[in-house]
Coordinates of C-alpha atoms in Angstrom, one line a residue:
X2 CA -11.2 21.3 0.7
X3 CA -14.6 20.4 -0.7
X4 CA -17.2 19.3 1.8
X5 CA -19.6 16.6 0.8
X6 CA -22.1 14.1 2.2
X7 CA -22.1 10.3 1.7
X8 CA -25.3 8.3 2.0
X9 CA -24.6 4.6 2.6
X10 CA -26.8 1.5 2.4
X11 CA -26.6 -1.1 5.2
X12 CA -23.4 -3.3 4.8
X13 CA -24.1 -6.8 3.4
X14 CA -22.1 -10.0 3.0
X15 CA -21.9 -10.9 -0.7
X16 CA -23.3 -14.4 -1.3
X17 CA -21.5 -16.6 -3.9
X18 CA -23.4 -17.0 -7.1
X19 CA -22.9 -20.8 -6.9
X20 CA -21.6 -23.3 -4.3
X21 CA -17.9 -22.9 -3.4
X22 CA -15.4 -25.2 -1.7
X23 CA -14.9 -25.0 2.0
X24 CA -11.3 -25.6 3.0
X25 CA -8.5 -24.3 5.3
X26 CA -5.6 -22.3 3.8
X27 CA -2.4 -22.3 5.7
X28 CA -0.5 -19.0 6.1
X29 CA 3.3 -19.1 5.6
X30 CA 5.8 -18.3 8.4
X31 CA 6.4 -14.9 6.7
X32 CA 2.7 -14.1 6.3
X33 CA 2.0 -14.9 10.0
X34 CA 4.2 -12.2 11.6
X35 CA 2.9 -9.5 13.8
X36 CA 4.3 -6.8 11.6
X37 CA 1.8 -7.8 8.8
X38 CA -1.2 -8.1 11.0
X39 CA -2.9 -5.0 9.9
X40 CA -5.4 -3.7 7.3
X41 CA -4.4 -1.7 4.2
X42 CA -6.8 0.7 2.4
X43 CA -6.7 0.8 -1.4
X44 CA -8.9 3.0 -3.6
X45 CA -9.6 3.4 -7.4
X46 CA -11.4 6.4 -8.9
X47 CA -13.3 6.1 -12.2
X48 CA -14.7 8.8 -14.5
X49 CA -18.1 8.7 -16.1
X50 CA -18.1 6.6 -19.3
X51 CA -20.8 7.4 -21.8
X52 CA -20.5 3.9 -23.3
X53 CA -21.6 2.5 -19.9
X54 CA -24.7 4.7 -19.7
X55 CA -27.5 2.8 -17.9
X56 CA -25.1 0.5 -16.2
X57 CA -24.8 0.7 -12.4
X58 CA -21.2 0.2 -11.1
X59 CA -22.5 -1.0 -7.7
X60 CA -24.6 -3.7 -9.4
X61 CA -22.0 -4.7 -11.9
X62 CA -19.2 -5.0 -9.3
X63 CA -21.3 -6.8 -6.7
X64 CA -22.4 -9.4 -9.2
X65 CA -18.9 -9.9 -10.5
X66 CA -17.7 -10.3 -6.9
X67 CA -20.2 -13.0 -6.2
X68 CA -18.7 -15.0 -9.1
X69 CA -15.1 -14.5 -8.0
X70 CA -15.0 -15.4 -4.3
X71 CA -16.4 -17.5 -1.5
X72 CA -18.7 -15.8 1.1
X73 CA -16.9 -13.4 3.4
X74 CA -16.7 -10.0 1.7
X75 CA -18.5 -7.1 3.4
X76 CA -20.0 -4.8 0.7
X77 CA -21.3 -1.3 1.1
X78 CA -23.3 0.7 -1.5
X79 CA -23.0 4.4 -1.3
X80 CA -23.7 7.8 -3.0
X81 CA -21.8 11.1 -2.6
X82 CA -23.2 14.5 -3.5
X83 CA -19.9 15.6 -5.2
X84 CA -18.2 15.3 -8.5
X85 CA -15.1 13.3 -9.0
X86 CA -13.0 16.2 -10.3
X87 CA -13.6 18.2 -7.1
X88 CA -12.3 15.3 -5.0
X89 CA -9.2 14.7 -7.2
X90 CA -8.1 18.4 -6.7
X91 CA -7.8 17.7 -3.0
X92 CA -6.6 14.1 -3.0
X93 CA -3.1 14.2 -4.3
X94 CA -1.6 17.1 -2.3
X95 CA -2.9 16.0 1.1
X96 CA -3.6 12.4 0.5
X97 CA -7.1 11.0 0.8
X98 CA -8.3 13.0 3.8
X99 CA -11.9 11.8 3.2
X100 CA -11.0 8.1 3.2
X101 CA -13.5 7.4 6.0
X102 CA -16.3 8.7 3.8
X103 CA -15.4 6.4 0.9
X104 CA -14.5 3.4 3.0
X105 CA -16.7 3.1 6.1
X106 CA -15.2 1.4 9.1
X107 CA -18.0 -1.0 9.9
X108 CA -18.1 -1.6 13.7
X109 CA -16.6 -5.0 14.5
X110 CA -14.9 -5.4 11.1
X111 CA -11.4 -3.9 11.9
X112 CA -9.8 -7.0 13.5
X113 CA -7.6 -9.6 12.0
X114 CA -9.4 -12.8 13.2
X115 CA -13.1 -13.4 12.9
X116 CA -13.6 -10.5 10.5
X117 CA -14.5 -10.1 6.8
X118 CA -12.0 -11.3 4.2
X119 CA -12.4 -7.9 2.5
X120 CA -14.3 -4.7 3.2
X121 CA -15.5 -3.0 -0.1
X122 CA -17.4 0.2 -0.6
X123 CA -18.5 1.4 -4.1
X124 CA -19.5 5.0 -4.0
X125 CA -21.3 6.7 -7.0
X126 CA -20.5 10.4 -7.6
X127 CA -22.9 13.0 -8.9
X128 CA -21.0 13.2 -12.3
X129 CA -21.5 9.5 -13.1
X130 CA -18.1 8.5 -11.9
X131 CA -17.5 6.3 -8.9
X132 CA -14.9 5.1 -6.4
X133 CA -14.0 1.5 -5.6
X134 CA -12.4 1.4 -2.1
X135 CA -11.4 -1.7 -0.2
X136 CA -9.6 -2.7 3.0
X137 CA -7.2 -5.7 2.8
X138 CA -6.1 -8.0 5.5
X139 CA -2.4 -8.0 4.8
X140 CA -1.7 -11.4 6.4
X141 CA -3.9 -13.0 3.7
X142 CA -2.6 -11.2 0.7
X143 CA -0.1 -8.7 -0.6
X144 CA -0.4 -6.3 -3.6
X145 CA 0.2 -8.9 -6.4
X146 CA -2.3 -11.3 -4.8
X147 CA -4.9 -8.6 -4.4
X148 CA -4.4 -7.4 -8.0
X149 CA -4.9 -11.0 -9.3
X150 CA -8.2 -11.2 -7.4
X151 CA -9.3 -7.8 -8.6
X152 CA -8.4 -8.8 -12.2
X153 CA -10.8 -11.8 -11.8
X154 CA -13.6 -9.5 -10.7
X155 CA -12.9 -7.1 -13.5
X156 CA -13.0 -9.9 -16.1
X157 CA -16.4 -11.0 -14.8
X158 CA -17.6 -7.4 -14.7
X159 CA -16.6 -7.0 -18.4
X160 CA -18.1 -10.3 -19.3
X161 CA -14.7 -11.8 -20.4
X162 CA -15.5 -15.5 -20.3
X163 CA -16.9 -17.7 -17.5
X164 CA -13.7 -18.1 -15.5
X165 CA -10.7 -16.0 -14.5
X166 CA -7.9 -16.0 -17.1
X167 CA -5.4 -16.7 -14.3
X168 CA -6.6 -19.5 -11.9
X169 CA -6.2 -18.7 -8.2
X170 CA -3.0 -20.1 -6.7
X171 CA -2.2 -20.3 -3.0
X172 CA 1.1 -22.3 -2.5
X173 CA 2.1 -20.2 0.5
X174 CA 4.1 -23.3 1.6
X175 CA 7.0 -22.0 -0.5
X176 CA 7.5 -19.3 2.2
X177 CA 7.4 -21.7 5.2
X178 CA 10.4 -22.3 7.4
X179 CA 12.8 -25.1 6.6
X180 CA 13.3 -28.1 9.0
X181 CA 15.6 -27.5 10.7
X182 CA 15.8 -23.7 10.3
X183 CA 18.9 -22.5 8.6
X184 CA 19.5 -18.7 9.1
X185 CA 22.0 -17.7 6.4
X186 CA 21.7 -13.9 6.6
X187 CA 21.7 -11.2 9.2
X188 CA 18.2 -9.7 9.4
X189 CA 18.9 -6.2 10.6
X190 CA 15.3 -5.0 10.2
X191 CA 14.4 -7.1 13.3
X192 CA 17.5 -6.2 15.3
X193 CA 16.8 -4.7 18.7
X194 CA 18.8 -1.5 19.3
X195 CA 21.0 -2.2 22.3
X196 CA 20.5 1.1 24.2
X197 CA 16.8 1.3 23.5
X198 CA 14.9 -0.7 26.2
X199 CA 11.7 -1.1 24.2
X200 CA 12.1 -0.8 20.5
X201 CA 9.2 1.0 18.9
X202 CA 7.4 -1.2 16.3
X203 CA 6.6 0.5 13.0
X204 CA 3.0 1.9 12.9
X205 CA 0.7 0.7 10.2
X206 CA -1.3 2.8 7.7
X207 CA -4.5 2.2 9.7
X208 CA -2.9 2.5 13.1
X209 CA -1.5 6.0 13.2
X210 CA -4.2 8.4 12.1
X211 CA -4.1 10.7 15.2
X212 CA -3.3 14.4 15.6
X213 CA 0.4 13.7 16.3
X214 CA 1.1 12.9 12.6
X215 CA 0.4 14.6 9.3
X216 CA 0.1 12.8 6.0
X217 CA 1.3 14.4 2.8
X218 CA 1.7 13.2 -0.8
X219 CA 4.5 14.4 -3.1
X220 CA 4.3 14.2 -6.9
X221 CA 7.5 13.4 -8.9
X222 CA 7.3 13.8 -12.6
X223 CA 10.1 13.7 -15.2
X224 CA 11.1 17.2 -14.2
X225 CA 11.4 16.5 -10.5
X226 CA 13.3 13.2 -11.0
X227 CA 15.7 15.0 -13.3
X228 CA 16.3 17.6 -10.6
X229 CA 17.1 14.9 -8.0
X230 CA 19.4 13.0 -10.5
X231 CA 21.4 16.3 -11.0
X232 CA 22.7 15.9 -7.4
X233 CA 24.3 12.5 -8.4
X234 CA 27.7 12.1 -10.1
X235 CA 27.4 11.5 -13.9
X236 CA 28.1 7.8 -13.6
X237 CA 25.3 7.3 -11.1
X238 CA 22.6 9.1 -13.1
X239 CA 22.3 6.5 -15.9
X240 CA 22.4 3.5 -13.7
X241 CA 20.1 4.6 -10.9
X242 CA 16.4 3.9 -11.3
X243 CA 13.6 6.2 -10.3
X244 CA 12.8 3.9 -7.3
X245 CA 16.4 4.1 -6.1
X246 CA 16.8 7.9 -6.3
X247 CA 13.4 8.5 -4.7
X248 CA 14.0 6.1 -1.9
X249 CA 17.4 7.5 -1.3
X250 CA 15.9 11.0 -1.1
X251 CA 13.1 10.1 1.3
X252 CA 15.5 7.9 3.4
X253 CA 17.6 10.9 4.0
X254 CA 14.5 12.9 5.0
X255 CA 13.2 10.1 7.2
X256 CA 16.4 9.7 9.2
X257 CA 16.6 13.4 9.7
X258 CA 13.0 13.4 11.0
X259 CA 13.4 10.5 13.5
X260 CA 11.6 11.3 16.8
X261 CA 12.9 8.8 19.3
X262 CA 16.4 7.6 18.6
X263 CA 19.2 5.7 20.3
X264 CA 22.7 7.1 20.2
X265 CA 23.6 4.5 17.5
X266 CA 20.6 5.6 15.4
X267 CA 21.5 9.3 15.8
X268 CA 24.9 8.6 14.3
X269 CA 23.4 6.6 11.5
X270 CA 20.9 9.3 10.7
X271 CA 23.7 11.9 10.7
X272 CA 25.7 9.8 8.3
X273 CA 22.8 9.3 5.9
X274 CA 21.7 12.9 6.0
X275 CA 25.2 14.5 5.7
X276 CA 26.8 12.2 3.1
X277 CA 26.2 12.9 -0.6
X278 CA 23.0 11.5 -2.2
X279 CA 25.0 8.8 -4.0
X280 CA 25.8 7.3 -0.5
X281 CA 22.1 6.8 0.1
X282 CA 21.5 5.5 -3.4
X283 CA 24.2 2.9 -2.9
X284 CA 22.6 1.8 0.3
X285 CA 19.3 1.3 -1.5
X286 CA 21.0 -0.7 -4.3
X287 CA 22.7 -2.9 -1.7
X288 CA 19.5 -3.5 0.2
X289 CA 17.6 -4.5 -3.0
X290 CA 20.4 -6.8 -4.1
X291 CA 20.1 -8.8 -0.9
X292 CA 16.4 -9.6 -1.6
X293 CA 17.0 -13.0 -3.1
X294 CA 15.1 -16.3 -2.8
X295 CA 17.6 -17.5 -0.2
X296 CA 17.2 -14.3 1.8
X297 CA 13.5 -14.9 2.0
X298 CA 14.0 -18.5 3.0
X299 CA 16.4 -17.4 5.7
X300 CA 13.8 -14.8 6.9
X301 CA 11.2 -17.5 7.3
X302 CA 13.6 -19.6 9.3
X303 CA 14.5 -16.5 11.4
X304 CA 10.8 -15.9 12.1
X305 CA 10.2 -19.3 13.5
X306 CA 13.5 -19.5 15.4
X307 CA 12.9 -16.1 17.1
X308 CA 9.2 -16.1 17.8
X309 CA 8.1 -13.9 14.9
X310 CA 9.5 -10.6 16.2
X311 CA 8.2 -7.2 15.1
X312 CA 10.3 -5.2 12.7
X313 CA 11.4 -2.1 14.5
X314 CA 11.3 1.6 13.6
X315 CA 14.7 2.8 14.7
X316 CA 17.1 2.7 11.8
X317 CA 14.5 1.4 9.3
X318 CA 12.7 3.0 6.5
X319 CA 10.2 0.9 4.6
X320 CA 8.9 1.5 1.1
X321 CA 6.0 -0.3 -0.7
X322 CA 6.3 0.4 -4.5
X323 CA 2.9 -0.4 -6.0
X324 CA 3.5 1.6 -9.3
X325 CA 3.7 -1.6 -11.3
X326 CA 1.2 -3.7 -9.3
X327 CA -1.7 -3.1 -11.7
X328 CA -4.1 -0.9 -9.6
X329 CA -3.8 1.9 -12.2
X330 CA -5.0 -0.3 -15.0
X331 CA -7.9 -2.1 -13.3
X332 CA -10.9 -1.9 -15.7
X333 CA -14.3 -3.0 -14.6
X334 CA -15.9 -1.8 -17.8
X335 CA -15.5 2.0 -17.3
X336 CA -11.9 2.1 -18.5
X337 CA -8.7 2.7 -16.5
X338 CA -9.0 4.6 -13.2
X339 CA -7.7 8.1 -12.9
X340 CA -6.0 6.9 -9.8
X341 CA -5.5 3.5 -8.3
X342 CA -3.5 2.4 -5.3
X343 CA -3.0 2.8 -1.6
X344 CA -3.8 6.2 -0.1
X345 CA -2.4 6.1 3.4
X346 CA 1.0 5.8 4.9
X347 CA 2.6 5.4 8.3
X348 CA 5.7 6.9 9.9
X349 CA 8.7 5.2 8.2
X350 CA 6.5 3.4 5.8
X351 CA 5.8 5.1 2.5
X352 CA 3.8 4.0 -0.6
X353 CA 4.8 4.8 -4.2
X354 CA 1.9 4.9 -6.6
X355 CA 1.5 5.8 -10.3
X356 CA -0.3 9.0 -11.0
X357 CA -0.8 11.3 -14.0
X358 CA -1.1 15.0 -13.2
X359 CA 0.2 17.0 -16.2
X360 CA 2.9 14.3 -16.7
X361 CA 2.9 10.7 -15.8
X362 CA 4.9 10.3 -12.6
X363 CA 5.1 8.8 -9.1
X364 CA 3.1 9.9 -6.1
X365 CA 4.7 9.3 -2.7
X366 CA 2.5 9.0 0.4
X367 CA 4.4 9.8 3.6
X368 CA 3.4 10.5 7.2
X369 CA 5.4 12.3 9.8
X370 CA 5.3 14.0 13.2
X371 CA 3.9 17.5 12.8
X372 CA 4.8 17.8 9.1
X373 CA 8.5 17.1 9.5
X374 CA 8.7 15.0 6.3
X375 CA 7.1 17.8 4.4
X376 CA 9.6 20.4 5.7
X377 CA 12.4 17.9 5.1
X378 CA 11.5 17.4 1.4
X379 CA 11.3 21.2 0.9
X380 CA 14.7 21.6 2.6
X381 CA 16.2 18.9 0.3
X382 CA 14.5 20.3 -2.8

């Protein structure tokens, strides 16, 4: 792994380029749950672009940011004595092990309340490329909302007009509970396991970075996806998406690698890991089919009626598929990034991102206890 040094300027709050409205925005009953009260790191890497010679990405992005948002973004300017290609060699196999260098955890900024709306660090590399890293408060935005905001910054950075092409929309009231609440579905992801006195909440990507867990990333191109599909019956191969077969594969591994399990979860894990792959694929299909508008309204009602409980780890495996969110096409004037998306996972929470190695494919970030997921993927290869 390449060693390098980063020199940072003092963090500053970006001041709006013109007066902005001051108003309160209401979170929905789905946004305001303890399981979403965490910070998500995202990073985009850009190569040197000769057509942008003389332009400073720090200056361009900071000025665009001042046009796009009210005051509240903490911004860090930085320089690293390394070339982008050296970093990318290390990034994908192990994940972004140097994230702390490219996204400084400013003391006092890591909370949920009374903290910056966003933390952004733009780091210039020796080769002329740069990294745009940010930390998102997940209660305030999800991936689509963040991409909409980044798109506005990118349009200002490129000089595409005087206003964002898509006006900002809040309307979180659509995810508020009904009066009176009407719970029309069972929400198993919040079910407490009967023989587990204290269910373990799912760790977050910024919560579990200790020595007890190891993060890995796994690349799946057309060749690897074809190999996984070969384990399915012929009638499943053509009707199962990449998302479905990948999630089924990692779900089998995750259940095999569970650390603390109740008797019920041991039996579930044994069932998932010993049945044919199509069994897990069908479970994924059924779970996705349940995610309707009525299911989300029922979830909001469930949250209010049950005191916004934490989703639990036992029996759950969560996936955030950001491949089509738009991080990999975000252009601030230097072209598309060579990589864009989340770079950190938590046990039982994996991220799927787009990445082009020799072929275009999917990168899966996963974290496990002492490398169990890595061994599990190899055993299921």
